[in-house]
XYZ file of N, CA and C in Angstrom:
468
model
N 8.379 1.564 13.943
C 9.283 0.577 13.439
C 10.196 0.077 14.553
N 10.369 0.845 15.595
C 11.283 0.477 16.656
C 10.570 -0.241 17.801
N 9.312 -0.640 17.619
C 8.538 -1.300 18.653
C 8.994 -2.753 18.770
N 8.975 -3.295 19.965
C 9.294 -4.703 20.149
C 10.419 -4.901 21.139
N 10.931 -6.146 21.168
C 12.003 -6.493 22.090
C 13.250 -5.664 21.796
N 14.140 -5.642 22.787
C 15.379 -4.879 22.632
C 16.100 -5.350 21.373
N 16.529 -4.423 20.568
C 17.235 -4.648 19.305
C 16.344 -5.180 18.178
N 15.109 -5.588 18.462
C 14.231 -6.068 17.391
C 13.917 -4.930 16.434
N 13.666 -3.748 16.977
C 13.398 -2.586 16.133
C 14.608 -2.210 15.309
N 15.782 -2.320 15.920
C 17.019 -2.002 15.197
C 17.232 -2.986 14.046
N 16.964 -4.262 14.294
C 17.112 -5.273 13.238
C 16.107 -5.029 12.119
N 14.888 -4.655 12.475
C 13.864 -4.368 11.465
C 14.262 -3.152 10.642
N 14.834 -2.148 11.304
C 15.307 -0.960 10.602
C 16.433 -1.320 9.631
N 17.353 -2.169 10.059
C 18.445 -2.601 9.179
C 17.909 -3.352 7.958
N 16.891 -4.203 8.170
C 16.291 -4.936 7.045
C 15.619 -3.972 6.072
N 14.945 -2.956 6.604
C 14.315 -1.952 5.744
C 15.369 -1.189 4.946
N 16.456 -0.825 5.605
C 17.527 -0.095 4.916
C 18.128 -0.954 3.811
N 18.327 -2.246 4.091
C 18.880 -3.147 3.079
C 17.905 -3.318 1.915
N 16.622 -3.463 2.223
C 15.619 -3.611 1.162
C 15.573 -2.361 0.290
N 15.605 -1.188 0.917
C 15.578 0.057 0.146
C 16.833 0.189 -0.703
N 17.972 -0.197 -0.150
C 19.226 -0.157 -0.912
C 19.148 -1.084 -2.117
N 18.599 -2.277 -1.929
C 18.447 -3.218 -3.050
C 17.516 -2.659 -4.121
N 16.424 -2.037 -3.695
C 15.493 -1.422 -4.646
C 16.206 -0.342 -5.453
N 16.947 0.505 -4.762
C 17.672 1.587 -5.448
C 18.725 1.021 -6.400
N 19.459 -0.011 -5.962
C 20.473 -0.627 -6.824
C 19.843 -1.190 -8.095
N 18.720 -1.911 -7.937
C 18.038 -2.483 -9.105
C 17.528 -1.392 -10.034
N 16.959 -0.351 -9.463
C 16.425 0.738 -10.277
C 17.537 1.441 -11.048
N 18.629 1.736 -10.377
C 19.743 2.431 -11.030
C 20.378 1.552 -12.099
N 20.457 0.245 -11.835
C 21.021 -0.674 -12.827
C 20.136 -0.772 -14.069
N 18.847 -0.472 -13.905
C 17.893 -0.588 -15.016
C 17.255 0.753 -15.348
N 18.011 1.825 -15.288
C 17.449 3.151 -15.573
C 16.858 3.256 -16.976
N 17.373 2.467 -17.906
C 16.839 2.503 -19.269
C 15.475 1.839 -19.361
N 15.158 0.973 -18.416
C 13.851 0.311 -18.421
C 13.298 0.259 -16.995
N 12.845 1.398 -16.477
C 12.347 1.429 -15.096
C 11.113 0.559 -14.877
N 10.378 0.250 -15.957
C 9.198 -0.600 -15.807
C 9.568 -1.982 -15.285
N 10.804 -2.421 -15.555
C 11.249 -3.735 -15.096
C 11.343 -3.798 -13.578
N 11.543 -2.670 -12.950
C 11.699 -2.663 -11.491
C 10.463 -2.158 -10.759
N 9.438 -1.775 -11.471
C 8.236 -1.241 -10.820
C 7.543 -2.313 -9.983
N 7.422 -3.528 -10.496
C 6.712 -4.584 -9.758
C 7.339 -4.858 -8.388
N 8.659 -5.049 -8.294
C 9.234 -5.270 -6.955
C 9.060 -4.073 -6.017
N 9.073 -2.877 -6.572
C 8.891 -1.690 -5.730
C 7.462 -1.657 -5.191
N 6.499 -1.950 -6.044
C 5.102 -1.964 -5.595
C 4.864 -3.080 -4.580
N 5.549 -4.217 -4.783
C 5.425 -5.311 -3.814
C 5.899 -4.865 -2.434
N 6.923 -4.036 -2.402
C 7.399 -3.507 -1.118
C 6.285 -2.713 -0.439
N 5.524 -1.960 -1.217
C 4.394 -1.220 -0.653
C 3.286 -2.140 -0.181
N 3.029 -3.209 -0.948
C 1.994 -4.169 -0.572
C 2.322 -4.834 0.757
N 3.597 -5.054 1.008
C 4.016 -5.729 2.241
C 3.794 -4.869 3.481
N 3.462 -3.603 3.304
C 3.222 -2.724 4.441
C 1.754 -2.690 4.854
N 0.931 -3.519 4.213
C -0.464 -3.663 4.614
C -0.521 -4.886 5.519
N -0.905 -4.678 6.771
C -0.894 -5.754 7.749
C -2.311 -6.158 8.110
N -2.513 -7.457 8.456
C -3.858 -7.911 8.828
C -4.450 -7.105 9.976
N -3.629 -6.782 10.957
C -4.098 -5.929 12.044
C -3.315 -4.634 11.982
N -4.011 -3.548 12.119
C -3.380 -2.230 11.956
C -2.237 -2.000 12.935
N -2.357 -2.524 14.137
C -1.351 -2.268 15.166
C -0.368 -3.426 15.322
N -0.141 -4.166 14.258
C 0.715 -5.344 14.336
C 2.112 -5.017 14.861
N 2.662 -3.888 14.503
C 4.000 -3.523 14.949
C 3.980 -2.329 15.898
N 2.934 -2.208 16.679
C 2.882 -1.152 17.679
C 2.191 0.116 17.225
N 2.157 0.354 15.938
C 1.447 1.526 15.419
C 1.054 1.236 13.977
N -0.048 1.797 13.526
C -0.482 1.532 12.150
C 0.427 2.216 11.133
N 0.656 1.538 10.016
C 1.420 2.143 8.929
C 0.463 2.979 8.103
N 0.868 4.176 7.768
C 0.071 5.063 6.918
C 0.930 5.489 5.740
N 0.317 5.655 4.595
C 1.047 6.039 3.384
C 1.717 7.400 3.542
N 1.178 8.245 4.402
C 1.793 9.566 4.599
C 3.192 9.453 5.199
N 3.473 8.335 5.856
C 4.824 8.125 6.385
C 5.844 8.055 5.254
N 5.401 7.625 4.079
C 6.310 7.566 2.929
C 6.725 8.960 2.476
N 5.864 9.945 2.686
C 6.238 11.326 2.357
C 7.376 11.797 3.261
N 7.267 11.455 4.535
C 8.343 11.806 5.469
C 9.627 11.056 5.123
N 9.469 9.788 4.762
C 10.625 8.980 4.370
C 11.294 9.577 3.134
N 10.490 9.947 2.142
C 11.038 10.543 0.915
C 11.785 11.826 1.233
N 11.209 12.642 2.079
C 11.857 13.895 2.449
C 13.209 13.637 3.110
N 13.249 12.675 4.025
C 14.510 12.345 4.704
C 15.535 11.781 3.723
N 15.079 10.924 2.804
C 16.011 10.327 1.832
C 16.547 11.382 0.866
N 15.696 12.282 0.433
C 16.145 13.349 -0.475
C 17.177 14.218 0.231
N 16.884 14.562 1.467
C 17.833 15.370 2.239
C 19.175 14.645 2.363
N 19.114 13.343 2.585
C 20.343 12.555 2.733
C 21.101 12.454 1.406
N 20.395 12.265 0.296
C 21.082 12.138 -0.997
C 21.799 13.422 -1.378
N 21.290 14.545 -0.910
C 21.935 15.819 -1.231
C 23.283 15.967 -0.528
N 23.522 15.121 0.465
C 24.787 15.169 1.197
C 25.796 14.137 0.700
N 25.394 13.250 -0.230
C 26.287 12.189 -0.699
C 27.429 12.757 -1.533
N 28.542 12.066 -1.495
C 29.665 12.392 -2.371
C 30.402 13.651 -1.968
N 31.369 13.968 -2.792
C 32.173 15.175 -2.577
C 31.340 16.409 -2.892
N 31.565 17.449 -2.156
C 30.813 18.688 -2.348
C 30.969 19.221 -3.769
N 32.151 19.064 -4.350
C 32.401 19.571 -5.704
C 31.592 18.811 -6.757
N 31.188 17.564 -6.428
C 30.430 16.752 -7.381
C 28.921 16.948 -7.267
N 28.475 17.692 -6.299
C 27.035 17.889 -6.087
C 26.525 19.014 -6.975
N 26.131 18.652 -8.163
C 25.588 19.657 -9.076
C 24.068 19.687 -8.944
N 23.495 20.717 -9.474
C 22.035 20.827 -9.442
C 21.397 19.679 -10.217
N 22.036 19.270 -11.298
C 21.495 18.179 -12.125
C 21.499 16.866 -11.352
N 22.619 16.547 -10.667
C 22.659 15.288 -9.917
C 21.690 15.324 -8.740
N 21.570 16.468 -8.099
C 20.626 16.577 -6.991
C 19.189 16.404 -7.477
N 18.885 16.983 -8.636
C 17.545 16.839 -9.213
C 17.292 15.376 -9.598
N 18.304 14.720 -10.147
C 18.160 13.317 -10.544
C 17.881 12.434 -9.328
N 18.646 12.610 -8.258
C 18.420 11.820 -7.052
C 17.042 12.103 -6.466
N 16.633 13.339 -6.487
C 15.309 13.694 -5.973
C 14.224 12.975 -6.766
N 14.347 12.974 -8.083
C 13.345 12.307 -8.927
C 13.334 10.805 -8.695
N 14.509 10.209 -8.518
C 14.577 8.765 -8.284
C 13.906 8.411 -6.960
N 14.233 9.140 -5.909
C 13.644 8.862 -4.593
C 12.132 9.069 -4.631
N 11.672 10.142 -5.257
C 10.228 10.387 -5.352
C 9.530 9.294 -6.153
N 10.164 8.845 -7.233
C 9.596 7.765 -8.044
C 9.436 6.502 -7.203
N 10.488 6.128 -6.487
C 10.440 4.915 -5.665
C 9.356 5.037 -4.596
N 9.310 6.151 -3.910
C 8.316 6.326 -2.842
C 6.893 6.343 -3.390
N 6.689 6.936 -4.553
C 5.352 6.932 -5.167
C 4.932 5.517 -5.559
N 5.857 4.727 -6.079
C 5.538 3.348 -6.449
C 5.221 2.514 -5.210
N 5.982 2.712 -4.141
C 5.702 2.007 -2.886
C 4.317 2.401 -2.383
N 4.010 3.696 -2.448
C 2.712 4.190 -1.983
C 1.576 3.608 -2.831
N 1.762 3.547 -4.143
C 0.726 2.975 -5.009
C 0.524 1.498 -4.713
N 1.615 0.770 -4.478
C 1.496 -0.639 -4.103
C 0.733 -0.802 -2.798
N 1.012 0.069 -1.841
C 0.319 0.053 -0.555
C -1.176 0.295 -0.757
N -1.523 1.338 -1.515
C -2.938 1.660 -1.745
C -3.638 0.557 -2.538
N -2.977 -0.011 -3.534
C -3.581 -1.096 -4.312
C -3.886 -2.302 -3.429
N -2.957 -2.648 -2.552
C -3.176 -3.789 -1.662
C -4.275 -3.492 -0.649
N -4.343 -2.267 -0.159
C -5.428 -1.891 0.758
C -6.781 -2.067 0.065
N -6.878 -1.604 -1.178
C -8.127 -1.742 -1.934
C -8.461 -3.208 -2.160
N -7.443 -4.003 -2.515
C -7.666 -5.428 -2.770
C -8.174 -6.113 -1.505
N -7.571 -5.820 -0.380
C -8.004 -6.452 0.867
C -9.401 -6.006 1.270
N -9.755 -4.777 0.982
C -11.118 -4.317 1.294
C -12.145 -5.041 0.432
N -11.775 -5.319 -0.831
C -12.707 -6.017 -1.728
C -12.937 -7.456 -1.299
N -11.901 -8.121 -0.797
C -12.042 -9.534 -0.449
C -12.441 -9.752 0.999
N -12.448 -8.705 1.796
C -12.842 -8.821 3.199
C -14.301 -9.257 3.253
N -14.614 -10.268 4.062
C -16.002 -10.745 4.111
C -16.940 -9.675 4.639
N -18.078 -9.616 4.030
C -19.114 -8.677 4.456
C -20.172 -9.480 5.223
N -20.492 -9.044 6.393
C -21.494 -9.741 7.189
C -22.826 -9.025 7.004
N -23.721 -9.708 6.289
C -25.024 -9.117 5.977
C -26.098 -9.763 6.845
N -26.208 -9.391 8.058
C -27.199 -9.987 8.934
C -26.554 -11.051 9.806
N -27.409 -11.910 10.364
C -26.905 -12.905 11.305
C -26.404 -14.153 10.603
N -27.011 -14.532 9.501
C -26.588 -15.737 8.786
C -25.510 -15.374 7.788
N -24.565 -16.282 7.588
C -23.495 -16.016 6.632
C -23.546 -16.961 5.446
N -24.572 -17.812 5.370
C -24.628 -18.784 4.288
C -25.708 -18.457 3.255
N -26.010 -17.180 3.066
C -27.001 -16.771 2.083
C -26.465 -17.019 0.684
N -27.360 -17.400 -0.202
C -26.949 -17.618 -1.584
C -27.227 -16.413 -2.458
N -28.056 -15.494 -2.005
C -28.338 -14.301 -2.795
C -28.741 -13.157 -1.875
N -28.698 -11.967 -2.417
C -29.104 -10.803 -1.634
C -30.597 -10.824 -1.341
N -31.398 -11.412 -2.236
C -32.836 -11.472 -1.984
C -33.125 -12.378 -0.794
N -32.304 -13.416 -0.609
C -32.476 -14.284 0.544
C -32.134 -13.529 1.828
N -31.130 -12.671 1.761
C -30.771 -11.847 2.909
C -31.946 -10.948 3.261
N -32.551 -10.335 2.268
C -33.663 -9.422 2.495
C -34.854 -10.157 3.106
N -35.085 -11.418 2.701
C -36.234 -12.150 3.217
C -36.052 -12.539 4.681
N -34.801 -12.572 5.167
C -34.545 -12.921 6.564
C -34.323 -11.695 7.439
N -34.440 -10.542 6.877
C -34.193 -9.324 7.649
C -35.454 -8.903 8.389
N -35.450 -7.705 8.887
C -36.572 -7.158 9.650
C -37.843 -7.208 8.800
N -38.969 -7.573 9.405
C -40.220 -7.636 8.631
C -40.558 -6.286 8.009
N -41.082 -6.364 6.797
C -41.423 -5.139 6.069
C -42.791 -4.626 6.484
N -42.887 -3.330 6.566
C -44.177 -2.721 6.892
C -44.817 -2.108 5.659
N -44.061 -1.955 4.587
C -44.604 -1.403 3.353
C -44.845 -2.542 2.377
N -45.858 -2.396 1.538
C -46.125 -3.458 0.567
C -44.963 -3.574 -0.427
N -44.763 -4.789 -0.910
C -43.680 -5.020 -1.859
C -44.031 -4.393 -3.203
N -43.059 -3.809 -3.847
C -43.255 -3.133 -5.123
C -43.220 -4.172 -6.237
N -44.214 -4.098 -7.135
C -44.209 -4.988 -8.292
C -43.371 -4.361 -9.381
N -42.514 -5.143 -9.971
C -41.642 -4.628 -11.022
C -42.012 -5.274 -12.343
N -42.044 -4.446 -13.366
C -42.362 -4.918 -14.695
C -41.180 -4.666 -15.601
N -41.005 -5.493 -16.592
C -39.949 -5.362 -17.587
C -38.548 -5.296 -16.957
N -38.311 -6.175 -16.045
C -36.971 -6.255 -15.469
C -36.188 -7.328 -16.201
N -34.947 -7.397 -15.924
C -34.084 -8.394 -16.556
C -34.568 -9.794 -16.224
N -35.084 -10.000 -15.030
C -35.562 -11.318 -14.621
C -36.765 -11.778 -15.436
N -37.548 -10.832 -15.959
C -38.760 -11.181 -16.706
C -38.508 -11.379 -18.188
N -37.322 -11.143 -18.672
C -37.045 -11.255 -20.105
C -36.924 -12.675 -20.558
């Protein structure tokens, strides 16, 4: 995250901190209906899928979110006055941070899957085939006789 021109990494880190703060604020404001905030959280995960893996100096991996969650949980345990840090509040903050990180991770994985599905597949040298059978007819010559098929969907 700190890759790039001087202070560019710092600015990117500040934007990430602000985005995470906004996500947490929205989630806490809507604790009665967390489903309302799931979409923006997942979108944050989707935004971490880049066209080129090394776009920012190193590839983003979902496992980094586990480290992030661990750091955030550790930090939340230090918030507020020591007398106010009860086991219940610490457990609540832990669950909130884990929920947010899991939603970000799911958004990341969903977008990775979506991009893999739409990524063009190069089947041979030509890219303008209209069917897979046309691809097969332009491939390496066959040395085995073609199999005759009976009662296929095409013959119905």
